[in-house]
Amino acid sequence: MKSFFQVISKRYERGSTIVTSNLVFSQWSGIFANDKVVTTAILDRLLHHSHVINILGDSYRLKEKKEEGLVDSDLYKFQSKKSMKHS
């Protein structure tokens, strides 16, 4: 947790950083031992001057396995807030 914060802090306003995640920002505190202060500090630095690209859909990496029937497609499918309300 501290290492990631240190990397983001050192990179802040010095260069571009690309971060990918399958979690929405509200779930990030779980990554950082539920430390909301550290999570907020990291997100503050990451999101300042950023462009967030939200990609919805099944995982590209699992496409082949799904086609072979080795994994359940719905297990890895992103659910939007709208579709979660109707479930």
PDB file of C-alpha atoms in Angstrom:
ATOM      1  CA  MET A   1       0.000   0.000   0.000  1.00  0.00           C
ATOM      2  CA  LYS A   2       2.688   2.512   0.973  1.00  0.00           C
ATOM      3  CA  SER A   3       4.801   1.565  -2.040  1.00  0.00           C
ATOM      4  CA  PHE A   4       1.975   2.305  -4.482  1.00  0.00           C
ATOM      5  CA  PHE A   5       1.259   5.606  -2.745  1.00  0.00           C
ATOM      6  CA  GLN A   6       4.951   6.530  -2.965  1.00  0.00           C
ATOM      7  CA  VAL A   7       5.083   5.719  -6.682  1.00  0.00           C
ATOM      8  CA  ILE A   8       1.969   7.776  -7.393  1.00  0.00           C
ATOM      9  CA  SER A   9       3.221  10.654  -5.232  1.00  0.00           C
ATOM     10  CA  LYS A  10       6.597  10.742  -7.004  1.00  0.00           C
ATOM     11  CA  ARG A  11       4.940  10.575 -10.448  1.00  0.00           C
ATOM     12  CA  TYR A  12       2.339  13.238  -9.567  1.00  0.00           C
ATOM     13  CA  GLU A  13       2.567  16.135 -12.050  1.00  0.00           C
ATOM     14  CA  ARG A  14       5.910  14.837 -13.362  1.00  0.00           C
ATOM     15  CA  GLY A  15       4.850  12.401 -16.033  1.00  0.00           C
ATOM     16  CA  SER A  16       2.079  10.273 -17.429  1.00  0.00           C
ATOM     17  CA  THR A  17       0.909   7.198 -15.571  1.00  0.00           C
ATOM     18  CA  ILE A  18      -1.557   4.616 -16.821  1.00  0.00           C
ATOM     19  CA  VAL A  19      -3.466   2.576 -14.260  1.00  0.00           C
ATOM     20  CA  THR A  20      -6.011  -0.100 -15.103  1.00  0.00           C
ATOM     21  CA  SER A  21      -8.512  -1.654 -12.732  1.00  0.00           C
ATOM     22  CA  ASN A  22     -11.639  -3.741 -12.856  1.00  0.00           C
ATOM     23  CA  LEU A  23     -12.985  -1.933  -9.779  1.00  0.00           C
ATOM     24  CA  VAL A  24     -14.937   1.300  -9.580  1.00  0.00           C
ATOM     25  CA  PHE A  25     -13.256   3.991  -7.485  1.00  0.00           C
ATOM     26  CA  SER A  26     -15.640   3.463  -4.572  1.00  0.00           C
ATOM     27  CA  GLN A  27     -14.245  -0.079  -4.200  1.00  0.00           C
ATOM     28  CA  TRP A  28     -10.570   0.933  -4.145  1.00  0.00           C
ATOM     29  CA  SER A  29     -10.391   1.251  -0.354  1.00  0.00           C
ATOM     30  CA  GLY A  30     -10.631  -2.554  -0.201  1.00  0.00           C
ATOM     31  CA  ILE A  31      -7.337  -2.749  -2.086  1.00  0.00           C
ATOM     32  CA  PHE A  32      -5.620  -0.536   0.473  1.00  0.00           C
ATOM     33  CA  ALA A  33      -6.648  -2.351   3.685  1.00  0.00           C
ATOM     34  CA  ASN A  34      -9.817  -0.224   3.930  1.00  0.00           C
ATOM     35  CA  ASP A  35      -7.659   2.822   4.656  1.00  0.00           C
ATOM     36  CA  LYS A  36      -9.869   5.569   3.273  1.00  0.00           C
ATOM     37  CA  VAL A  37      -7.297   8.302   3.915  1.00  0.00           C
ATOM     38  CA  VAL A  38      -4.616   6.609   1.784  1.00  0.00           C
ATOM     39  CA  THR A  39      -7.179   5.647  -0.855  1.00  0.00           C
ATOM     40  CA  THR A  40      -8.427   9.222  -1.070  1.00  0.00           C
ATOM     41  CA  ALA A  41      -4.868  10.565  -1.327  1.00  0.00           C
ATOM     42  CA  ILE A  42      -3.999   8.122  -4.119  1.00  0.00           C
ATOM     43  CA  LEU A  43      -7.187   8.810  -6.057  1.00  0.00           C
ATOM     44  CA  ASP A  44      -6.766  12.555  -5.577  1.00  0.00           C
ATOM     45  CA  ARG A  45      -3.352  12.425  -7.249  1.00  0.00           C
ATOM     46  CA  LEU A  46      -4.392   9.948  -9.937  1.00  0.00           C
ATOM     47  CA  LEU A  47      -7.553  11.766 -10.963  1.00  0.00           C
ATOM     48  CA  HIS A  48      -6.148  15.316 -10.967  1.00  0.00           C
ATOM     49  CA  HIS A  49      -5.443  16.203 -14.646  1.00  0.00           C
ATOM     50  CA  SER A  50      -6.594  12.728 -15.706  1.00  0.00           C
ATOM     51  CA  HIS A  51      -8.748  11.221 -18.409  1.00  0.00           C
ATOM     52  CA  VAL A  52     -10.838   8.308 -17.183  1.00  0.00           C
ATOM     53  CA  ILE A  53     -11.827   5.793 -19.838  1.00  0.00           C
ATOM     54  CA  ASN A  54     -14.537   3.430 -18.680  1.00  0.00           C
ATOM     55  CA  ILE A  55     -14.770   0.279 -20.781  1.00  0.00           C
ATOM     56  CA  LEU A  56     -17.788  -1.932 -20.244  1.00  0.00           C
ATOM     57  CA  GLY A  57     -18.057  -5.551 -21.297  1.00  0.00           C
ATOM     58  CA  ASP A  58     -16.502  -8.948 -20.927  1.00  0.00           C
ATOM     59  CA  SER A  59     -12.801  -9.393 -20.320  1.00  0.00           C
ATOM     60  CA  TYR A  60     -10.795  -9.641 -23.529  1.00  0.00           C
ATOM     61  CA  ARG A  61      -8.319 -12.038 -21.903  1.00  0.00           C
ATOM     62  CA  LEU A  62     -11.051 -14.525 -21.078  1.00  0.00           C
ATOM     63  CA  LYS A  63     -12.716 -14.447 -24.514  1.00  0.00           C
ATOM     64  CA  GLU A  64     -11.074 -17.658 -25.718  1.00  0.00           C
ATOM     65  CA  LYS A  65     -11.858 -19.552 -22.505  1.00  0.00           C
ATOM     66  CA  LYS A  66     -15.495 -18.444 -22.657  1.00  0.00           C
ATOM     67  CA  GLU A  67     -15.790 -19.615 -26.268  1.00  0.00           C
ATOM     68  CA  GLU A  68     -14.431 -23.007 -25.188  1.00  0.00           C
ATOM     69  CA  GLY A  69     -16.939 -23.106 -22.321  1.00  0.00           C
ATOM     70  CA  LEU A  70     -14.196 -23.225 -19.666  1.00  0.00           C
ATOM     71  CA  VAL A  71     -15.483 -20.242 -17.668  1.00  0.00           C
ATOM     72  CA  ASP A  72     -18.921 -18.805 -17.022  1.00  0.00           C
ATOM     73  CA  SER A  73     -19.237 -15.635 -19.091  1.00  0.00           C
ATOM     74  CA  ASP A  74     -21.593 -13.937 -16.621  1.00  0.00           C
ATOM     75  CA  LEU A  75     -19.108 -14.360 -13.780  1.00  0.00           C
ATOM     76  CA  TYR A  76     -16.648 -11.971 -15.446  1.00  0.00           C
ATOM     77  CA  LYS A  77     -19.134  -9.601 -17.016  1.00  0.00           C
ATOM     78  CA  PHE A  78     -19.237  -6.048 -15.719  1.00  0.00           C
ATOM     79  CA  GLN A  79     -22.632  -5.035 -14.391  1.00  0.00           C
ATOM     80  CA  SER A  80     -23.605  -1.400 -14.672  1.00  0.00           C
ATOM     81  CA  LYS A  81     -25.577   0.191 -11.839  1.00  0.00           C
ATOM     82  CA  LYS A  82     -28.651   0.160 -14.075  1.00  0.00           C
ATOM     83  CA  SER A  83     -28.480  -3.591 -14.749  1.00  0.00           C
ATOM     84  CA  MET A  84     -27.726  -4.352 -11.074  1.00  0.00           C
ATOM     85  CA  LYS A  85     -30.981  -2.665 -10.003  1.00  0.00           C
ATOM     86  CA  HIS A  86     -32.979  -5.005 -12.235  1.00  0.00           C
ATOM     87  CA  SER A  87     -31.209  -8.193 -11.047  1.00  0.00           C
TER      88      SER A  87
END
